[in-house]
Tab-separated table of C-alpha atoms in Angstrom:
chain	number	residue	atom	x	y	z
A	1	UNK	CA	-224.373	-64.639	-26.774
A	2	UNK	CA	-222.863	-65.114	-23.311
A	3	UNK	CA	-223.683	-68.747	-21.786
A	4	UNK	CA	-225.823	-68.156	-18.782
A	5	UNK	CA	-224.318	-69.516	-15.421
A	6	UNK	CA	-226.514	-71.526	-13.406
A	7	UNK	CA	-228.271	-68.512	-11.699
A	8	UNK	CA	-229.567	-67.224	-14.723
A	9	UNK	CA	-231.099	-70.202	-15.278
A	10	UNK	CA	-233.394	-71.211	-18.399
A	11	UNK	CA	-237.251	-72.017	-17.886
A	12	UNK	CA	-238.319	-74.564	-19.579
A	13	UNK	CA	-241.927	-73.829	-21.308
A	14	UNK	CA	-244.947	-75.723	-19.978
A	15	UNK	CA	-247.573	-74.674	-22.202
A	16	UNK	CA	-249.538	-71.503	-23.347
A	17	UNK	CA	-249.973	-68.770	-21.168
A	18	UNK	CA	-248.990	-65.201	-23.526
A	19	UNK	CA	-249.164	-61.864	-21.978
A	20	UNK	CA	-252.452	-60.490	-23.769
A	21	UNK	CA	-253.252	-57.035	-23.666
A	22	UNK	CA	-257.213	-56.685	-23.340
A	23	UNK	CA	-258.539	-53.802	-21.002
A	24	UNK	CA	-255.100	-52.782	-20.373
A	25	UNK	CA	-255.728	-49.282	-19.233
A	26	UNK	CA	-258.823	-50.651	-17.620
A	27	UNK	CA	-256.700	-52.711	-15.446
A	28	UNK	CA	-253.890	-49.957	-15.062
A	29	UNK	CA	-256.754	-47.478	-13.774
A	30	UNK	CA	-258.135	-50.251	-11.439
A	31	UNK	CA	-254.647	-50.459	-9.734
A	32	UNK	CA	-254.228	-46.828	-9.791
A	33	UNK	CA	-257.745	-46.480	-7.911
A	34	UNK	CA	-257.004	-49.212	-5.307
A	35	UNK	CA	-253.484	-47.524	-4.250
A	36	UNK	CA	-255.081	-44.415	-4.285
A	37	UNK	CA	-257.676	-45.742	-1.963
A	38	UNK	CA	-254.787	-47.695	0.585
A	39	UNK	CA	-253.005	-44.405	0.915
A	40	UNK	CA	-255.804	-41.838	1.258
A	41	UNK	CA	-253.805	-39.170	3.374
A	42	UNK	CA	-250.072	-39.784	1.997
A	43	UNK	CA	-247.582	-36.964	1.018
A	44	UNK	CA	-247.574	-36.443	-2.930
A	45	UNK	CA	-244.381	-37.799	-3.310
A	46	UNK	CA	-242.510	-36.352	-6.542
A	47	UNK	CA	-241.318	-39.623	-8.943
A	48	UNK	CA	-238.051	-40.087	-9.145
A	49	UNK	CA	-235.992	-40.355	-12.638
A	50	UNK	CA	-235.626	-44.683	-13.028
A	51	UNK	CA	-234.211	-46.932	-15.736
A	52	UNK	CA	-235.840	-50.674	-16.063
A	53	UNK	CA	-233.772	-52.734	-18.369
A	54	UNK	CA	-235.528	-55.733	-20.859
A	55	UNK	CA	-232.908	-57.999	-21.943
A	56	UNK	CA	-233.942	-60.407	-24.648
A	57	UNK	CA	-232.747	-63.501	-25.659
A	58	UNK	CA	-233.689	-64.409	-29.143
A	59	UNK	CA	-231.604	-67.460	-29.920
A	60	UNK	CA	-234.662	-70.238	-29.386
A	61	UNK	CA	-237.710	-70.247	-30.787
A	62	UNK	CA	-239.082	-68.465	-28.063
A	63	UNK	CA	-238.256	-65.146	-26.553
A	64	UNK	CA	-236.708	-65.252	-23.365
A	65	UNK	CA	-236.355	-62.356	-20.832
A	66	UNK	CA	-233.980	-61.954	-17.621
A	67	UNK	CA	-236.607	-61.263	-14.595
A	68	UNK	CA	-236.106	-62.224	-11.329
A	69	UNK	CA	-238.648	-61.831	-8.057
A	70	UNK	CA	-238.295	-58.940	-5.495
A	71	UNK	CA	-238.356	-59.996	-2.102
A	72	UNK	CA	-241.676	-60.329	0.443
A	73	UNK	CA	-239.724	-58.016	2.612
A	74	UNK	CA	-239.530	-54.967	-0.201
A	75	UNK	CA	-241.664	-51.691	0.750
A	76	UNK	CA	-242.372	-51.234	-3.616
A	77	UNK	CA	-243.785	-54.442	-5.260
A	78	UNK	CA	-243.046	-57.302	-2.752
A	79	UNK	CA	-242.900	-60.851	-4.195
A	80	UNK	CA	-243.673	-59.592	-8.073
A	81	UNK	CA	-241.592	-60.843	-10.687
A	82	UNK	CA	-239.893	-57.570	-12.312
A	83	UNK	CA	-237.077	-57.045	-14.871
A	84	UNK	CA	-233.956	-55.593	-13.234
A	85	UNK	CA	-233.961	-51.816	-12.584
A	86	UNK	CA	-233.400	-48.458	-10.189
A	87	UNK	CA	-232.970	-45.031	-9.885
A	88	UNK	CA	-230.726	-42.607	-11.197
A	89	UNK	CA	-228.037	-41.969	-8.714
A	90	UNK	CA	-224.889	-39.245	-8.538
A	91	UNK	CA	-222.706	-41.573	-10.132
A	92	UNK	CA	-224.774	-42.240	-12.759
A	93	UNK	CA	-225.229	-38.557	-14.060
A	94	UNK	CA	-221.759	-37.673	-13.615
A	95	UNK	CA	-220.669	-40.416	-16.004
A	96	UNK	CA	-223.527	-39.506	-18.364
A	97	UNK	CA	-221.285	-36.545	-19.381
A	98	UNK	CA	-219.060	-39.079	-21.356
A	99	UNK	CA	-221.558	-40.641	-23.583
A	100	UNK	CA	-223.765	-39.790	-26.089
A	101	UNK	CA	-226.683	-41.485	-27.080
A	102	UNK	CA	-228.431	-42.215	-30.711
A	103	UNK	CA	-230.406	-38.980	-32.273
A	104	UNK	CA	-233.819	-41.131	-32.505
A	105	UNK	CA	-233.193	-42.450	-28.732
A	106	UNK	CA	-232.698	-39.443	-27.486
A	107	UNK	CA	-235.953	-37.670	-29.296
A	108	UNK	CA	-237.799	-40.514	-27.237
A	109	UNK	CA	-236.151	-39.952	-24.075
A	110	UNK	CA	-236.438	-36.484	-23.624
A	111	UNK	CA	-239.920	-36.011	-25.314
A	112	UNK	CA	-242.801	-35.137	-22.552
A	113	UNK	CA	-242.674	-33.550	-19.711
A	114	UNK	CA	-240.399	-32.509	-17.439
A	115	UNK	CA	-238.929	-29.671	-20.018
A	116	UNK	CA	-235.563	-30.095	-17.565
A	117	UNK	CA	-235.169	-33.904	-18.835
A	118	UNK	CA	-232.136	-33.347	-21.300
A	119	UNK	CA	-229.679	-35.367	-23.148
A	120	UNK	CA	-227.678	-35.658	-20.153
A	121	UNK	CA	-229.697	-37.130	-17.660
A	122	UNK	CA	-231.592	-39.677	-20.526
A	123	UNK	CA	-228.287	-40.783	-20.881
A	124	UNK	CA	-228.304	-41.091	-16.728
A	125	UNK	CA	-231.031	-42.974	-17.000
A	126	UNK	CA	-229.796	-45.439	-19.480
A	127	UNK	CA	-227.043	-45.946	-17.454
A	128	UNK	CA	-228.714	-46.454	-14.497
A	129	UNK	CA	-230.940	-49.416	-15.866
A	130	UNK	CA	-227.495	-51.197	-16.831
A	131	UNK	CA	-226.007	-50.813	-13.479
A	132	UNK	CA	-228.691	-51.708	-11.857
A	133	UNK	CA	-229.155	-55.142	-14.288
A	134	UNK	CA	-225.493	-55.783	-12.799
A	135	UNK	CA	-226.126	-55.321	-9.288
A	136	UNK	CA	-229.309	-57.012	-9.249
A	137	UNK	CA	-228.342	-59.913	-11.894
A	138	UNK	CA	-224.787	-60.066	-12.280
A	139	UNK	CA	-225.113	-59.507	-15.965
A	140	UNK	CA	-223.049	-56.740	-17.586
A	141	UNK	CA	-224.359	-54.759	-20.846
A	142	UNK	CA	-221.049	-53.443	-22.660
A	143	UNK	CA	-218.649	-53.675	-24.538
A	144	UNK	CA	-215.044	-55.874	-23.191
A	145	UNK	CA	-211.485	-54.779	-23.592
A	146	UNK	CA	-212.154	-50.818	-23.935
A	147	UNK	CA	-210.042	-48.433	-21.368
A	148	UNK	CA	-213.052	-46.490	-19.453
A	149	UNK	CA	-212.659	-44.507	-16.008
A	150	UNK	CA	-215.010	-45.855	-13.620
A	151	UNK	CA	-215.396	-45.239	-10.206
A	152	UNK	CA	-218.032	-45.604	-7.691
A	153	UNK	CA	-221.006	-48.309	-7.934
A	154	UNK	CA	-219.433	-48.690	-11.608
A	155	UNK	CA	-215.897	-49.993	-10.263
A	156	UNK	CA	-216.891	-53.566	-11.164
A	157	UNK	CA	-217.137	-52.716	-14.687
A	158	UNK	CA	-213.659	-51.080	-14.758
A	159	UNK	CA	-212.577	-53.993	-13.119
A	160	UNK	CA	-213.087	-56.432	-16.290
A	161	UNK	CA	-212.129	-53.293	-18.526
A	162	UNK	CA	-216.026	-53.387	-19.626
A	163	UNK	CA	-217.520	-50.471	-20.993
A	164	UNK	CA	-221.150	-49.674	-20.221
A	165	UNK	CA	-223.026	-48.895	-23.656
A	166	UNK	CA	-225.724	-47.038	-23.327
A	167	UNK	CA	-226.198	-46.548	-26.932
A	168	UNK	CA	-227.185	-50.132	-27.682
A	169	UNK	CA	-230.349	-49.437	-25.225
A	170	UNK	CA	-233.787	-49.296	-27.294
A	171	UNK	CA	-237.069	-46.861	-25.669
A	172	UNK	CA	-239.308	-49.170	-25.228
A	173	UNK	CA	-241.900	-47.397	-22.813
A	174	UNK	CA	-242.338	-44.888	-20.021
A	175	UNK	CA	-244.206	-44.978	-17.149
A	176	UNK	CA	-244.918	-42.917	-13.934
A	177	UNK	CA	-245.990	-44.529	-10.699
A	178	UNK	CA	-249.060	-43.151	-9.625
A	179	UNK	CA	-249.669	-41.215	-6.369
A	180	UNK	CA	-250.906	-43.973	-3.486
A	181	UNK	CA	-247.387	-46.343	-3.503
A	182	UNK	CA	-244.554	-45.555	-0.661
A	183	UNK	CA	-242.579	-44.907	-3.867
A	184	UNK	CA	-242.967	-43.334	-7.174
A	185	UNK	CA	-240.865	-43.520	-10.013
A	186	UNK	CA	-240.807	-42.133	-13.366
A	187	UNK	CA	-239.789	-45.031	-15.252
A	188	UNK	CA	-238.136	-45.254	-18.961
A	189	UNK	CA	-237.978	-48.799	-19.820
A	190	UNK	CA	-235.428	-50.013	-22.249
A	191	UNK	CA	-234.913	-53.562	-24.251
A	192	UNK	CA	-231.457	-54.787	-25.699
A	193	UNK	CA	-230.433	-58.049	-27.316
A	194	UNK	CA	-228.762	-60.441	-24.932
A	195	UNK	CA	-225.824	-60.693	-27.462
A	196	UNK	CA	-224.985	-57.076	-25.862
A	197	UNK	CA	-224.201	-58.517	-22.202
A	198	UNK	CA	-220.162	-58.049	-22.301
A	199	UNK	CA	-220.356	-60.162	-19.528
A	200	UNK	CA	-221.787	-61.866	-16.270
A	201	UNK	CA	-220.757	-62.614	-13.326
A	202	UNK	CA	-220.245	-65.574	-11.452
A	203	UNK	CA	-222.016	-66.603	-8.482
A	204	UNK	CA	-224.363	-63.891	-6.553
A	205	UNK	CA	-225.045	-60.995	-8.234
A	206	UNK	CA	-223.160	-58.284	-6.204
A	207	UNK	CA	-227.034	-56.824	-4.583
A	208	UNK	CA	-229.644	-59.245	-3.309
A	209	UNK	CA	-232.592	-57.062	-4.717
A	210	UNK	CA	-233.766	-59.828	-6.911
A	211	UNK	CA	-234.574	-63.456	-5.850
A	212	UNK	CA	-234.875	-66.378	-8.367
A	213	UNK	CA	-232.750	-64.616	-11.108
A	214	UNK	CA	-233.462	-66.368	-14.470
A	215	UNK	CA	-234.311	-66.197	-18.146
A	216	UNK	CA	-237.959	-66.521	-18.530
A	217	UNK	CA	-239.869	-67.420	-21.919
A	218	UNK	CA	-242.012	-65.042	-23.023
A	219	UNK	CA	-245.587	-66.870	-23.452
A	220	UNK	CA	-245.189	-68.197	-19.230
A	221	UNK	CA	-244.278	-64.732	-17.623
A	222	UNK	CA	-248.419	-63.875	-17.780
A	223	UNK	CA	-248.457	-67.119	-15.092
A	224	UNK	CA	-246.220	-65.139	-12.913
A	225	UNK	CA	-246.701	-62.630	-10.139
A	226	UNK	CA	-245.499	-59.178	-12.109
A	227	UNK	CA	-247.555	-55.810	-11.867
A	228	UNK	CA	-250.483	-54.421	-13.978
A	229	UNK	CA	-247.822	-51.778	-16.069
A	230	UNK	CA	-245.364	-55.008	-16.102
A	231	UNK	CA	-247.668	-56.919	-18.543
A	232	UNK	CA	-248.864	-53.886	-20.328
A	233	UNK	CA	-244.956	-53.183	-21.295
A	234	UNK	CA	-244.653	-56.707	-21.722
A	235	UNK	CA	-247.646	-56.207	-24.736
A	236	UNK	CA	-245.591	-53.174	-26.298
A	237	UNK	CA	-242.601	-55.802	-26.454
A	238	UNK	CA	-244.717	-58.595	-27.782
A	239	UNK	CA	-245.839	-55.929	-30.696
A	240	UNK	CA	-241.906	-54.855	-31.311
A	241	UNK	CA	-240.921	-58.345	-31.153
A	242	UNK	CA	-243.379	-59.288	-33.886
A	243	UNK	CA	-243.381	-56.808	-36.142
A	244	UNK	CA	-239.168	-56.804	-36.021
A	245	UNK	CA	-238.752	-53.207	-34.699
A	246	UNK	CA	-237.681	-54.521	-31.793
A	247	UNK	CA	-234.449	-52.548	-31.486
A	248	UNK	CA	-235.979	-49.303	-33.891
A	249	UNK	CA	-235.770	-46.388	-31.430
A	250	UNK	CA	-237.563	-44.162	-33.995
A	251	UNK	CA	-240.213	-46.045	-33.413
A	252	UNK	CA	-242.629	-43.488	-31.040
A	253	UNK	CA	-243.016	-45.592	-27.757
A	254	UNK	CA	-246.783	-45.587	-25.390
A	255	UNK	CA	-246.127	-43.311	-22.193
A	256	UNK	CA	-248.466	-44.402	-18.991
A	257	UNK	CA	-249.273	-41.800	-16.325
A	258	UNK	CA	-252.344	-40.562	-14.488
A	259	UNK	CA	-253.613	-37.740	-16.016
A	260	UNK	CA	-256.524	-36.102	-13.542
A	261	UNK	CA	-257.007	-39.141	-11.440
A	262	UNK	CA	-257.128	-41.316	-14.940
A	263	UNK	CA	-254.691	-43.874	-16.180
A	264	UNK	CA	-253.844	-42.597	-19.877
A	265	UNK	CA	-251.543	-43.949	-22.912
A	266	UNK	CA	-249.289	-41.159	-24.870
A	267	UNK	CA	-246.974	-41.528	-27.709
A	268	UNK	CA	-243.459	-40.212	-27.604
């Protein structure tokens, strides 16, 4: 695994404190009503296709994920703890056209609606969540020394002659923001091992999305700020983590929307 540099630096554990995952969609629906509620006369914005990426440490005894804290001064989650993540943008999709990711990975991806979600754009969105880990983290997931034309937000990569790789990205989740936030996404999350990271890089990370970048043990992040779908994903994990299908993307993976003004759980 790559050494972390001091911004990525390691918590030390203070105790219990595990994400649990009791009333989940209870909680989930309680959030969804209270937006819903702040927001009574908003547009119906349409989500927009996101990647979230869930890199994992696994070489101490405990679990530890990258996370860092969005500022007060965001408009979507201010001052909550989130794993590193965006939106799909052009660049993105265009370079989707030269990879192609695992048959299982993609039968999670693309199951559900929207019927015009294809191979292409899951692979968009896998690419996106690695980007975005970059900008917002510094920390690259590829593969070093492979020729790859880059351009675009993705020059940085080409730069160290690191190529992105998507394929190594696990389903973990999706989720779609309900209506009531100033922004809705339509999130897949992914995890990866850390051992994946081709690279990071030193000193900021190129963005400053994220504040107090670091690897976080598992059994403190429930102590932390993070949203109601943030610890129910963080549940899923705990489940793949302990049951070792961790990085099994035939493994069917829960799918969180609103569903006639109710918070529901799918399998994909």
């Amino acid at each position: 695994m790559v050494a972390a540099p001091w911004r990525l630096r390691r918590r030390g554990r203070r105790g219990p404190g595990r994400v649990t995952t009791e009333a989940a969609l209870e909680a989930l629906e309680a959030e969804r009503a209270r937006l819903s509620l702040a927001r009574p006369n908003g547009p119906l914005l349409r989500p927009r296709d996101a990647g979230t990426l869930i890199v994992v440490d696994r070489t101490g005894p405990v679990p530890r994920l990258l996370m860092g804290r969005r500022s007060p001064g965001h408009v979507f989650m201010p001052g909550h703890y989130v794993f590193p993540g965006g939106r799909v943008d052009p660049e993105d999709l265009r370079l989707a056209a030269s990879f192609t990711l695992p048959e299982n990975a993609l039968a999670r991806l693309c199951a559900g609606p929207p019927s015009r979600f294809d191979a292409r754009r899951a692979t968009a969105v896998a690419l996106a969540a690695i980007r975005e880990t970059f900008e917002e983290t510094g920390a690259m997931v590829g593969a070093t020394g492979v020729p790859v034309s880059l351009s675009g937000h993705w020059q940085s990569f080409a730069a160290r002659a690191i190529r992105p790789a998507p394929e190594l990205l696990v389903p973990l989740a999706r989720a779609i923001t309900p209506p009531g936030p100033p922004r809705r996404y339509d999130t897949r999350f992914f995890c990866v091992d850390a051992s994946a990271m081709g690279g990071v890089m030193a000193g900021e990370p190129p963005t400053d999305e994220l504040e107090a970048v670091g690897w976080f043990p598992l059994d403190e992040i429930g102590r932390l700020t993070i949203a109601t779908i943030t610890r129910r994903v963080l549940a899923d994990l705990e489940i793949r983590l302990a049951d070792d299908s961790f990085l099994d993307a035939s493994r069917p993976m829960p799918f969180y929307r609103s569903v006639r003004g109710r918070f529901v759980r799918d399998l994909l």
